Amino acid sequence: MRRKLAAGNWKMNGTAGDLAELEALSRTYPSPSVDVLICPPATLIHRAAQTVGEAGIKIGGQDCHTASSGAHTGDISAEMLMDAGASMVILGHSERREDHAEQNEDVRAKARAVMDAGLKAIICVGESLEQREAANTLDIIGGQMSGSIPDQSTGENLIVAYEPIWAIGTGKVPTLDEIGEVHDFIRARLERRFGEGVGRSVRLLYGGSVKPGNAADIFAVSNVDGALVGGASLKADDFSGIIDALQNA
Ligand code: PEP
């Protein structure tokens, strides 16, 4: 049985005052029946971890370096994220692939670092609008998976997030059939590469304009084990609507 996961990505949003949202979430979900994760900016990880304390909510990072320490000004290692209180790390988000020219092999090296440190990697894949319109979606996703997912992956340390780039922050969402097609494809690829046992145990998240109003429909799609949520994770009220939908799925 795959444990469902509602993951919030605050991106470059949030200062100390916003921890009140996390406090509110903690009060509402002292022991959620699904995994609930918030990935604040790195500056807030330690305080976020202190805010949730022993509560059921988990804290994650949004990126990390491939090395565990060294002369890399401005970077943060997986070990440092763990030390600050993170248990998962988002990797290969399309904004990092675009803003920082991250390639699949960079994402794979980062994922190795995360897994070696004992954290879970949430590896993002997704096509652009041009790629979807050219009917290249599955080729793109397959290539990103082969290139970005390391061999040491297991159902314990890997989570894959399907995030069509054109759906991120736009209010546009693929049809439920389109989401199902990609998630079934990702599942089949994982089973083929890692065997049925591991392939079936990896959690698959959908990300891209998930809101309280569309979450229940998305969570009913086959092989959708939760969501990676940007904008709607910033406010406890909005994110609660998504967590509730996942708990009831
Ligand atoms: C994201 O950035 O991963 C994301 C899915 O954003 P949004 O929910 O705002 O579309």
Coordinates of N, CA and C and ligand atoms in Angstrom, one line a residue:
M1 N 0.8 -1.2 0.0 CA 0.0 0.0 0.0 C 0.9 1.3 0.0
R2 N 0.7 2.1 -1.0 CA 1.5 3.3 -1.0 C 0.8 4.4 -0.2
R3 N 1.6 5.0 0.7 CA 1.0 6.1 1.6 C 0.9 7.3 0.8
K4 N -0.2 7.9 0.8 CA -0.5 9.1 0.0 C 0.3 10.3 0.5
L5 N 0.6 11.3 -0.3 CA 1.5 12.4 0.0 C 0.9 13.7 -0.5
A6 N 0.7 14.7 0.3 CA 0.3 16.0 -0.1 C 1.6 16.9 0.2
A7 N 2.3 17.3 -0.9 CA 3.5 18.0 -0.7 C 3.3 19.5 -1.2
G8 N 3.7 20.4 -0.3 CA 3.6 21.8 -0.7 C 5.0 22.4 -0.9
N9 N 5.1 23.2 -2.1 CA 6.4 23.8 -2.5 C 6.2 25.3 -2.4
W10 N 6.8 25.9 -1.3 CA 6.6 27.4 -1.1 C 7.4 28.2 -2.1
K11 N 8.3 27.5 -2.8 CA 9.2 28.2 -3.8 C 10.0 29.4 -3.0
M12 N 10.2 30.5 -3.7 CA 10.9 31.6 -3.0 C 9.9 32.6 -2.4
N13 N 9.1 32.0 -1.5 CA 8.0 32.7 -0.8 C 8.1 32.3 0.7
G14 N 8.0 33.4 1.5 CA 7.9 33.1 2.9 C 9.0 33.7 3.8
T15 N 8.6 34.4 4.8 CA 9.5 34.8 5.9 C 8.9 34.4 7.2
A16 N 9.5 34.8 8.3 CA 9.2 34.2 9.6 C 7.7 34.3 9.9
G17 N 7.0 35.4 9.5 CA 5.6 35.5 9.8 C 4.7 34.4 9.1
D18 N 5.2 33.9 8.0 CA 4.4 32.9 7.3 C 4.4 31.5 8.0
L19 N 5.3 31.4 9.0 CA 5.2 30.1 9.8 C 3.9 29.9 10.5
A20 N 3.1 31.0 10.6 CA 1.8 30.9 11.2 C 0.9 30.0 10.4
E21 N 1.1 30.0 9.1 CA 0.4 29.0 8.3 C 0.7 27.6 8.6
L22 N 2.0 27.4 8.9 CA 2.4 26.0 9.2 C 1.9 25.6 10.6
E23 N 1.9 26.6 11.5 CA 1.3 26.3 12.9 C -0.1 25.9 12.7
A24 N -0.9 26.7 11.9 CA -2.3 26.4 11.7 C -2.5 25.0 11.1
L25 N -1.6 24.6 10.2 CA -1.7 23.3 9.6 C -1.4 22.2 10.6
S26 N -0.4 22.5 11.4 CA -0.1 21.5 12.5 C -1.2 21.3 13.5
R27 N -1.9 22.4 13.8 CA -3.1 22.3 14.7 C -4.2 21.5 14.1
T28 N -4.4 21.7 12.8 CA -5.5 21.0 12.1 C -5.2 19.5 11.9
Y29 N -3.9 19.2 11.6 CA -3.5 17.8 11.3 C -2.4 17.3 12.3
P30 N -2.8 17.1 13.5 CA -1.8 16.6 14.5 C -1.3 15.2 14.1
S31 N -2.1 14.4 13.5 CA -1.6 13.1 13.0 C -2.4 12.7 11.7
P32 N -2.1 13.3 10.6 CA -2.8 13.1 9.4 C -2.7 11.6 8.9
S33 N -3.7 11.2 8.2 CA -3.7 9.8 7.7 C -3.0 9.7 6.4
V34 N -2.5 10.8 5.9 CA -1.6 10.8 4.7 C -0.4 11.6 5.1
D35 N 0.7 11.4 4.3 CA 1.9 12.3 4.6 C 1.6 13.7 4.1
V36 N 2.0 14.6 4.9 CA 1.8 16.1 4.6 C 3.2 16.7 4.7
L37 N 3.7 17.3 3.6 CA 5.0 17.9 3.5 C 4.9 19.3 3.1
I38 N 5.7 20.2 3.8 CA 5.9 21.5 3.4 C 7.4 21.8 3.1
C39 N 7.7 22.3 1.9 CA 9.0 22.6 1.5 C 9.2 24.1 1.5
P40 N 9.6 24.8 2.6 CA 9.7 26.2 2.6 C 11.0 26.6 2.0
P41 N 11.3 27.9 1.8 CA 12.7 28.3 1.4 C 13.7 27.8 2.4
A42 N 14.9 27.6 2.0 CA 15.9 27.0 2.9 C 16.1 27.8 4.2
T43 N 15.9 29.2 4.1 CA 16.0 30.0 5.3 C 15.0 29.7 6.4
L44 N 14.0 29.0 6.1 CA 12.9 28.7 7.1 C 12.9 27.3 7.5
I45 N 13.7 26.4 6.9 CA 13.6 25.0 7.2 C 13.7 24.7 8.7
H46 N 14.8 25.2 9.3 CA 15.0 24.9 10.7 C 13.8 25.4 11.6
R47 N 13.4 26.6 11.3 CA 12.3 27.1 12.1 C 11.0 26.4 11.8
A48 N 10.8 26.0 10.6 CA 9.6 25.2 10.2 C 9.6 23.9 10.9
A49 N 10.8 23.3 11.0 CA 10.9 22.0 11.7 C 10.5 22.2 13.1
Q50 N 11.0 23.3 13.7 CA 10.7 23.5 15.1 C 9.2 23.8 15.3
T51 N 8.6 24.5 14.3 CA 7.2 24.9 14.4 C 6.3 23.6 14.4
V52 N 6.7 22.6 13.6 CA 5.8 21.5 13.5 C 6.2 20.5 14.6
G53 N 7.4 20.6 15.2 CA 7.8 19.8 16.3 C 7.6 18.3 16.0
E54 N 6.9 17.6 16.9 CA 6.7 16.2 16.8 C 5.4 15.9 16.0
A55 N 4.7 17.0 15.5 CA 3.5 16.8 14.8 C 3.7 16.0 13.5
G56 N 2.6 15.6 12.9 CA 2.7 14.7 11.8 C 3.3 15.4 10.5
I57 N 3.4 16.7 10.5 CA 3.8 17.4 9.2 C 5.3 17.3 9.0
K58 N 5.7 16.9 7.8 CA 7.1 16.8 7.5 C 7.6 18.1 6.8
I59 N 8.9 18.3 6.8 CA 9.5 19.5 6.2 C 10.5 19.0 5.2
G60 N 10.6 19.7 4.1 CA 11.5 19.3 3.0 C 12.3 20.5 2.4
G61 N 13.3 20.2 1.6 CA 14.0 21.2 0.8 C 13.5 21.3 -0.6
Q62 N 14.0 22.3 -1.3 CA 13.5 22.5 -2.7 C 14.6 22.2 -3.7
D63 N 15.9 21.9 -3.2 CA 17.0 21.6 -4.1 C 18.2 21.3 -3.2
C64 N 19.3 20.8 -3.7 CA 20.5 20.7 -2.9 C 21.7 20.5 -3.9
H65 N 22.9 20.6 -3.3 CA 24.1 20.3 -4.1 C 24.4 18.9 -4.2
T66 N 25.2 18.5 -5.1 CA 25.6 17.1 -5.2 C 26.6 16.6 -4.2
A67 N 27.4 17.6 -3.7 CA 28.4 17.2 -2.7 C 27.9 17.4 -1.3
S68 N 28.5 16.7 -0.3 CA 28.0 16.8 1.1 C 28.6 18.1 1.8
S69 N 29.7 18.6 1.3 CA 30.3 19.8 1.9 C 31.4 20.3 0.9
G70 N 31.9 21.5 1.2 CA 33.0 22.0 0.4 C 32.9 23.4 -0.2
A71 N 33.7 23.7 -1.1 CA 33.9 25.1 -1.6 C 32.8 25.3 -2.7
H72 N 31.6 25.5 -2.3 CA 30.4 25.8 -3.2 C 29.6 26.9 -2.6
T73 N 30.1 28.1 -2.8 CA 29.5 29.3 -2.2 C 28.0 29.4 -2.5
G74 N 27.2 29.5 -1.5 CA 25.7 29.7 -1.7 C 24.9 28.4 -1.8
D75 N 25.6 27.3 -1.9 CA 24.9 26.0 -2.0 C 24.6 25.4 -0.7
I76 N 23.8 24.4 -0.7 CA 23.3 23.7 0.5 C 23.4 22.2 0.2
S77 N 23.9 21.4 1.1 CA 24.0 20.0 0.9 C 22.8 19.2 1.5
A78 N 22.6 18.0 1.0 CA 21.5 17.2 1.5 C 21.7 17.0 3.0
E79 N 22.9 16.8 3.5 CA 23.2 16.6 4.9 C 22.8 17.8 5.7
M80 N 23.0 19.0 5.1 CA 22.7 20.2 5.8 C 21.1 20.4 5.9
L81 N 20.5 20.0 4.8 CA 19.0 20.0 4.9 C 18.5 19.1 6.0
M82 N 19.1 17.9 6.0 CA 18.6 16.9 7.0 C 18.9 17.5 8.4
D83 N 20.1 18.1 8.6 CA 20.5 18.6 9.9 C 19.5 19.7 10.3
A84 N 19.0 20.5 9.3 CA 18.0 21.5 9.6 C 16.6 21.0 9.9
G85 N 16.4 19.7 9.6 CA 15.1 19.2 9.9 C 14.3 18.7 8.7
A86 N 14.9 18.6 7.5 CA 14.2 18.1 6.3 C 14.3 16.6 6.2
S87 N 13.2 16.0 5.7 CA 13.3 14.6 5.4 C 13.1 14.2 3.9
M88 N 12.7 15.2 3.1 CA 12.5 15.0 1.7 C 13.1 16.2 1.0
V89 N 13.5 16.0 -0.3 CA 14.0 17.2 -1.1 C 13.4 17.1 -2.5
I90 N 12.8 18.2 -3.0 CA 12.3 18.3 -4.4 C 13.5 18.5 -5.2
L91 N 13.6 17.8 -6.3 CA 14.7 17.9 -7.3 C 14.2 18.0 -8.7
G92 N 14.9 18.7 -9.5 CA 14.6 18.8 -10.9 C 13.3 19.5 -11.2
H93 N 12.8 20.4 -10.3 CA 11.6 21.2 -10.6 C 11.9 21.9 -11.9
S94 N 10.8 22.1 -12.7 CA 11.0 22.7 -14.0 C 11.6 24.1 -13.9
E95 N 11.3 24.8 -12.8 CA 11.8 26.2 -12.6 C 13.4 26.1 -12.4
R96 N 13.9 25.0 -11.8 CA 15.3 24.9 -11.7 C 15.9 24.4 -13.0
R97 N 15.2 23.6 -13.7 CA 15.7 23.1 -15.0 C 15.8 24.3 -15.9
E98 N 14.8 25.3 -15.8 CA 14.9 26.4 -16.7 C 15.8 27.5 -16.1
D99 N 15.6 27.9 -14.9 CA 16.4 29.1 -14.3 C 17.8 28.8 -14.2
H100 N 18.2 27.5 -13.9 CA 19.6 27.1 -13.6 C 20.1 26.1 -14.6
A101 N 19.4 25.9 -15.7 CA 19.9 25.0 -16.8 C 20.2 23.7 -16.2
E102 N 19.5 23.2 -15.3 CA 19.7 21.8 -14.7 C 19.4 20.8 -15.8
Q103 N 20.3 19.9 -16.0 CA 20.1 18.8 -16.9 C 19.7 17.5 -16.1
N104 N 19.3 16.5 -16.9 CA 18.9 15.3 -16.2 C 20.0 14.7 -15.4
E105 N 21.3 14.8 -15.9 CA 22.4 14.2 -15.1 C 22.7 14.9 -13.8
D106 N 22.4 16.3 -13.8 CA 22.5 17.0 -12.6 C 21.5 16.6 -11.6
V107 N 20.3 16.4 -12.1 CA 19.2 16.0 -11.2 C 19.5 14.6 -10.6
R108 N 20.1 13.7 -11.4 CA 20.4 12.3 -11.0 C 21.5 12.4 -9.9
A109 N 22.5 13.2 -10.1 CA 23.6 13.3 -9.1 C 23.1 13.9 -7.8
K110 N 22.2 14.9 -7.9 CA 21.6 15.4 -6.7 C 20.7 14.4 -6.0
A111 N 20.0 13.6 -6.8 CA 19.2 12.5 -6.2 C 20.0 11.5 -5.4
R112 N 21.2 11.2 -6.0 CA 22.1 10.2 -5.4 C 22.5 10.8 -4.0
A113 N 22.8 12.1 -4.0 CA 23.3 12.7 -2.8 C 22.2 12.7 -1.7
V114 N 21.0 13.0 -2.2 CA 19.8 13.0 -1.2 C 19.6 11.6 -0.7
M115 N 19.7 10.6 -1.5 CA 19.4 9.2 -1.1 C 20.6 8.7 -0.2
D116 N 21.8 9.1 -0.6 CA 23.0 8.7 0.3 C 22.9 9.3 1.7
A117 N 22.3 10.5 1.7 CA 22.2 11.1 3.0 C 21.0 10.6 3.9
G118 N 20.2 9.7 3.3 CA 19.1 9.1 4.0 C 17.8 9.9 3.9
L119 N 17.7 10.8 2.9 CA 16.5 11.5 2.7 C 15.8 11.0 1.5
K120 N 14.5 11.4 1.3 CA 13.8 11.0 0.1 C 13.8 12.1 -1.0
A121 N 14.0 11.6 -2.2 CA 14.0 12.6 -3.4 C 12.7 12.6 -4.1
I122 N 12.1 13.8 -4.3 CA 10.9 14.0 -5.1 C 11.4 14.5 -6.4
I123 N 11.5 13.6 -7.4 CA 12.1 14.0 -8.7 C 11.0 14.4 -9.7
C124 N 11.1 15.6 -10.2 CA 10.0 16.2 -11.0 C 10.3 16.0 -12.5
V125 N 9.3 15.6 -13.2 CA 9.4 15.4 -14.7 C 8.2 16.1 -15.3
G126 N 8.3 16.5 -16.6 CA 7.1 17.2 -17.2 C 7.4 17.8 -18.5
E127 N 6.4 17.9 -19.3 CA 6.6 18.4 -20.7 C 6.2 19.8 -20.8
S128 N 6.8 20.5 -21.8 CA 6.3 21.9 -22.2 C 5.1 21.8 -23.0
L129 N 4.4 22.9 -23.3 CA 3.2 22.9 -24.1 C 3.5 22.5 -25.5
E130 N 4.7 23.0 -26.0 CA 5.1 22.6 -27.4 C 5.3 21.1 -27.5
Q131 N 5.9 20.6 -26.5 CA 6.2 19.1 -26.6 C 4.9 18.3 -26.5
R132 N 3.9 18.8 -25.7 CA 2.6 18.1 -25.7 C 1.9 18.2 -27.0
E133 N 1.9 19.4 -27.6 CA 1.2 19.7 -28.8 C 1.8 18.9 -30.0
A134 N 3.1 18.6 -29.8 CA 3.8 17.8 -30.9 C 3.7 16.3 -30.6
A135 N 2.8 15.9 -29.6 CA 2.6 14.5 -29.2 C 3.9 13.8 -28.7
N136 N 4.8 14.6 -28.1 CA 6.1 14.1 -27.6 C 6.1 13.8 -26.1
T137 N 4.9 14.0 -25.4 CA 4.9 14.0 -24.0 C 5.6 12.7 -23.4
L138 N 5.2 11.6 -23.8 CA 5.7 10.3 -23.2 C 7.1 10.1 -23.5
D139 N 7.6 10.5 -24.7 CA 9.0 10.4 -25.0 C 9.8 11.3 -24.0
I140 N 9.3 12.5 -23.8 CA 10.0 13.5 -22.9 C 10.1 12.9 -21.5
I141 N 8.9 12.5 -21.0 CA 8.9 11.9 -19.7 C 9.8 10.7 -19.5
G142 N 9.8 9.8 -20.5 CA 10.6 8.7 -20.5 C 12.1 9.0 -20.4
G143 N 12.5 10.0 -21.2 CA 13.9 10.5 -21.2 C 14.3 11.1 -19.9
Q144 N 13.4 11.9 -19.4 CA 13.7 12.6 -18.1 C 13.8 11.5 -17.0
M145 N 13.0 10.5 -17.0 CA 13.1 9.4 -16.0 C 14.4 8.7 -16.1
S146 N 14.7 8.2 -17.4 CA 16.0 7.5 -17.5 C 17.1 8.3 -17.1
G147 N 17.1 9.6 -17.4 CA 18.3 10.4 -17.1 C 18.4 10.9 -15.7
S148 N 17.2 11.1 -15.0 CA 17.2 11.8 -13.7 C 17.1 10.8 -12.5
I149 N 16.6 9.6 -12.7 CA 16.3 8.7 -11.6 C 17.5 7.8 -11.4
P150 N 18.2 7.8 -10.3 CA 19.4 7.0 -10.1 C 19.0 5.5 -9.9
D151 N 20.0 4.6 -10.1 CA 19.8 3.2 -10.0 C 19.5 2.7 -8.6
Q152 N 19.9 3.5 -7.6 CA 19.8 3.1 -6.2 C 18.3 3.4 -5.7
S153 N 17.4 3.8 -6.6 CA 16.1 4.2 -6.1 C 15.3 3.0 -5.6
T154 N 14.5 3.3 -4.6 CA 13.6 2.3 -4.0 C 12.2 3.0 -3.8
G155 N 11.2 2.2 -3.4 CA 9.9 2.8 -3.0 C 10.0 3.6 -1.8
E156 N 11.1 3.4 -1.0 CA 11.3 4.2 0.2 C 11.9 5.6 -0.1
N157 N 12.9 5.6 -1.0 CA 13.7 6.9 -1.1 C 13.3 7.7 -2.4
L158 N 12.4 7.2 -3.2 CA 12.1 7.9 -4.5 C 10.6 8.2 -4.5
I159 N 10.3 9.4 -4.9 CA 8.9 9.8 -5.3 C 9.0 10.5 -6.6
V160 N 8.1 10.3 -7.5 CA 8.2 11.0 -8.8 C 7.0 11.9 -8.9
A161 N 7.2 13.1 -9.3 CA 6.2 14.1 -9.5 C 6.0 14.4 -11.0
Y162 N 4.8 14.2 -11.5 CA 4.6 14.6 -12.9 C 4.0 16.0 -12.9
E163 N 4.8 16.9 -13.5 CA 4.3 18.3 -13.5 C 4.5 18.9 -14.9
P164 N 3.4 18.9 -15.7 CA 3.4 19.5 -17.0 C 3.7 21.0 -16.8
I165 N 4.8 21.4 -17.5 CA 5.3 22.8 -17.2 C 4.2 23.8 -17.5
W166 N 3.4 23.6 -18.5 CA 2.3 24.5 -18.9 C 1.2 24.6 -17.9
A167 N 1.2 23.7 -16.9 CA 0.1 23.7 -15.9 C 0.6 24.3 -14.6
I168 N 1.8 24.6 -14.5 CA 2.4 25.1 -13.2 C 2.1 26.6 -13.1
G169 N 1.3 27.0 -12.1 CA 0.9 28.4 -11.8 C 0.1 29.0 -12.8
T170 N -0.6 28.3 -13.7 CA -1.3 28.9 -14.8 C -2.8 28.7 -14.7
G171 N -3.2 27.8 -13.8 CA -4.7 27.5 -13.7 C -5.1 26.5 -14.7
K172 N -4.2 26.1 -15.6 CA -4.6 25.1 -16.6 C -4.2 23.7 -16.1
V173 N -5.0 22.8 -16.3 CA -4.8 21.4 -15.8 C -5.1 20.4 -17.0
P174 N -4.2 19.4 -17.2 CA -4.5 18.4 -18.2 C -5.9 17.7 -17.9
T175 N -6.5 17.1 -18.8 CA -7.7 16.3 -18.6 C -7.3 15.2 -17.6
L176 N -8.3 14.6 -17.0 CA -8.0 13.5 -16.1 C -7.5 12.3 -16.9
D177 N -7.9 12.1 -18.1 CA -7.4 11.0 -19.0 C -5.9 11.3 -19.3
E178 N -5.6 12.5 -19.5 CA -4.2 12.9 -19.8 C -3.3 12.6 -18.6
I179 N -3.8 13.0 -17.4 CA -3.0 12.7 -16.2 C -2.8 11.2 -16.0
G180 N -3.9 10.5 -16.2 CA -3.9 9.0 -16.0 C -2.9 8.4 -17.0
E181 N -2.9 8.8 -18.2 CA -2.0 8.2 -19.3 C -0.6 8.4 -18.8
V182 N -0.2 9.6 -18.4 CA 1.2 9.8 -18.0 C 1.5 9.0 -16.7
H183 N 0.6 9.0 -15.8 CA 0.9 8.3 -14.5 C 1.0 6.8 -14.8
D184 N 0.2 6.2 -15.6 CA 0.3 4.8 -15.9 C 1.6 4.5 -16.6
F185 N 2.0 5.4 -17.5 CA 3.3 5.3 -18.2 C 4.4 5.3 -17.3
I186 N 4.4 6.3 -16.3 CA 5.5 6.3 -15.3 C 5.6 5.1 -14.5
R187 N 4.4 4.6 -14.1 CA 4.4 3.3 -13.3 C 5.0 2.2 -14.1
A188 N 4.6 2.1 -15.4 CA 5.1 0.9 -16.2 C 6.6 1.0 -16.4
R189 N 7.1 2.3 -16.6 CA 8.5 2.4 -16.8 C 9.3 2.1 -15.5
L190 N 8.7 2.4 -14.4 CA 9.4 2.1 -13.1 C 9.4 0.6 -12.9
E191 N 8.3 -0.1 -13.2 CA 8.2 -1.5 -13.0 C 9.2 -2.2 -14.0
R192 N 9.3 -1.7 -15.2 CA 10.2 -2.3 -16.2 C 11.7 -2.1 -15.7
R193 N 12.0 -1.0 -15.2 CA 13.4 -0.7 -14.8 C 13.8 -1.4 -13.5
F194 N 12.9 -1.3 -12.5 CA 13.3 -1.7 -11.1 C 12.6 -3.0 -10.7
G195 N 11.7 -3.5 -11.5 CA 11.0 -4.7 -11.1 C 9.7 -4.3 -10.5
E196 N 8.7 -5.3 -10.5 CA 7.4 -5.0 -10.1 C 7.3 -4.5 -8.7
G197 N 8.0 -5.1 -7.8 CA 8.0 -4.8 -6.3 C 8.3 -3.3 -6.1
V198 N 9.5 -2.9 -6.6 CA 9.9 -1.5 -6.4 C 9.0 -0.6 -7.2
G199 N 8.8 -1.0 -8.5 CA 8.1 -0.1 -9.4 C 6.7 0.2 -8.8
R200 N 6.1 -0.7 -8.2 CA 4.7 -0.5 -7.6 C 4.7 0.3 -6.3
S201 N 5.9 0.3 -5.7 CA 5.9 1.0 -4.4 C 6.3 2.4 -4.4
V202 N 6.8 2.9 -5.6 CA 7.2 4.3 -5.7 C 5.9 5.2 -5.8
R203 N 5.9 6.3 -5.0 CA 4.7 7.1 -5.0 C 4.8 8.1 -6.2
L204 N 3.7 8.3 -6.8 CA 3.6 9.2 -8.0 C 2.7 10.4 -7.7
L205 N 3.2 11.6 -7.7 CA 2.4 12.8 -7.5 C 2.1 13.5 -8.8
Y206 N 0.9 14.1 -8.8 CA 0.6 15.1 -9.9 C 0.8 16.5 -9.4
G207 N 1.4 17.4 -10.2 CA 1.6 18.8 -9.8 C 1.3 19.7 -11.0
G208 N 0.6 20.8 -10.7 CA 0.2 21.8 -11.7 C -1.2 22.3 -11.5
S209 N -1.3 23.4 -10.8 CA -2.6 24.1 -10.6 C -3.6 23.2 -9.8
V210 N -3.0 22.4 -8.9 CA -4.0 21.6 -8.0 C -4.6 22.6 -7.0
K211 N -5.9 22.6 -6.8 CA -6.6 23.5 -5.9 C -7.6 22.6 -5.1
P212 N -8.1 23.2 -4.1 CA -9.2 22.4 -3.3 C -10.3 22.0 -4.2
G213 N -10.6 22.8 -5.2 CA -11.8 22.5 -6.1 C -11.6 21.4 -7.1
N214 N -10.3 21.1 -7.5 CA -10.1 20.0 -8.5 C -9.4 18.8 -7.9
A215 N -9.0 18.9 -6.6 CA -8.1 17.9 -6.0 C -8.8 16.5 -6.0
A216 N -10.0 16.4 -5.6 CA -10.7 15.1 -5.4 C -10.7 14.4 -6.8
D217 N -11.1 15.1 -7.8 CA -11.1 14.5 -9.2 C -9.7 13.9 -9.6
I218 N -8.7 14.7 -9.3 CA -7.3 14.3 -9.7 C -6.9 13.1 -8.8
F219 N -7.3 13.1 -7.6 CA -6.8 12.0 -6.7 C -7.6 10.7 -7.0
A220 N -8.6 10.8 -7.8 CA -9.4 9.5 -8.2 C -8.7 8.9 -9.4
V221 N -7.8 9.6 -10.0 CA -7.1 9.0 -11.3 C -6.1 7.9 -10.9
S222 N -6.1 6.9 -11.7 CA -5.2 5.7 -11.4 C -3.7 6.2 -11.3
N223 N -3.1 5.6 -10.3 CA -1.6 5.8 -10.1 C -1.3 7.3 -9.7
V224 N -2.3 8.0 -9.2 CA -2.0 9.3 -8.6 C -2.1 9.1 -7.1
D225 N -0.9 9.2 -6.4 CA -0.8 9.0 -5.0 C -0.7 10.2 -4.2
G226 N -1.0 11.4 -4.8 CA -1.0 12.6 -4.1 C -0.6 13.8 -5.0
A227 N -0.2 14.9 -4.5 CA 0.0 16.1 -5.3 C 1.3 16.8 -4.8
L228 N 1.9 17.5 -5.8 CA 2.9 18.5 -5.4 C 2.3 19.9 -5.8
V229 N 2.1 20.7 -4.8 CA 1.3 21.9 -4.9 C 2.1 23.1 -4.6
G230 N 2.0 24.1 -5.5 CA 2.8 25.4 -5.4 C 1.9 26.4 -4.7
G231 N 1.2 27.2 -5.5 CA 0.4 28.4 -4.9 C -0.5 28.0 -3.8
A232 N -1.2 26.9 -4.0 CA -2.3 26.6 -3.0 C -1.7 26.0 -1.7
S233 N -0.4 25.9 -1.6 CA 0.2 25.4 -0.4 C 0.6 26.5 0.6
L234 N 0.5 27.8 0.1 CA 1.0 28.9 0.9 C 0.1 29.3 2.0
K235 N -1.2 29.0 1.8 CA -2.2 29.3 2.8 C -2.8 28.0 3.4
A236 N -2.8 28.0 4.7 CA -3.3 26.7 5.4 C -4.7 26.4 5.0
D237 N -5.5 27.3 4.8 CA -6.9 27.1 4.4 C -7.0 26.3 3.1
D238 N -6.2 26.8 2.1 CA -6.3 26.2 0.7 C -5.6 24.8 0.8
F239 N -4.5 24.7 1.5 CA -3.8 23.4 1.5 C -4.7 22.4 2.2
S240 N -5.4 22.9 3.2 CA -6.3 21.9 4.0 C -7.3 21.3 3.1
G241 N -7.8 22.1 2.2 CA -8.8 21.5 1.2 C -8.2 20.4 0.4
I242 N -7.0 20.5 0.1 CA -6.3 19.5 -0.7 C -6.0 18.3 0.2
I243 N -5.5 18.6 1.4 CA -5.2 17.4 2.3 C -6.5 16.6 2.6
D244 N -7.6 17.4 2.8 CA -8.8 16.7 3.1 C -9.2 15.8 2.0
A245 N -9.1 16.3 0.7 CA -9.5 15.5 -0.5 C -8.6 14.3 -0.5
L246 N -7.3 14.4 -0.2 CA -6.5 13.2 -0.3 C -6.8 12.2 0.8
Q247 N -7.1 12.7 2.0 CA -7.5 11.8 3.1 C -8.8 11.1 2.8
N248 N -9.6 11.7 2.0 CA -10.9 11.0 1.7 C -10.8 10.2 0.4
A249 N -9.7 10.3 -0.3 CA -9.6 9.6 -1.6 C -9.6 8.1 -1.5
Ligands
PEP1 C1 4.8 23.6 -8.6 O1 5.4 24.6 -8.6 O2 5.3 22.5 -8.3 C2 3.3 23.7 -8.8 C3 2.7 22.6 -9.0 O3 2.8 25.0 -8.7 P1 1.2 25.4 -8.8 O4 0.5 24.4 -7.8 O5 1.2 26.8 -8.3 O6 0.8 25.2 -10.2

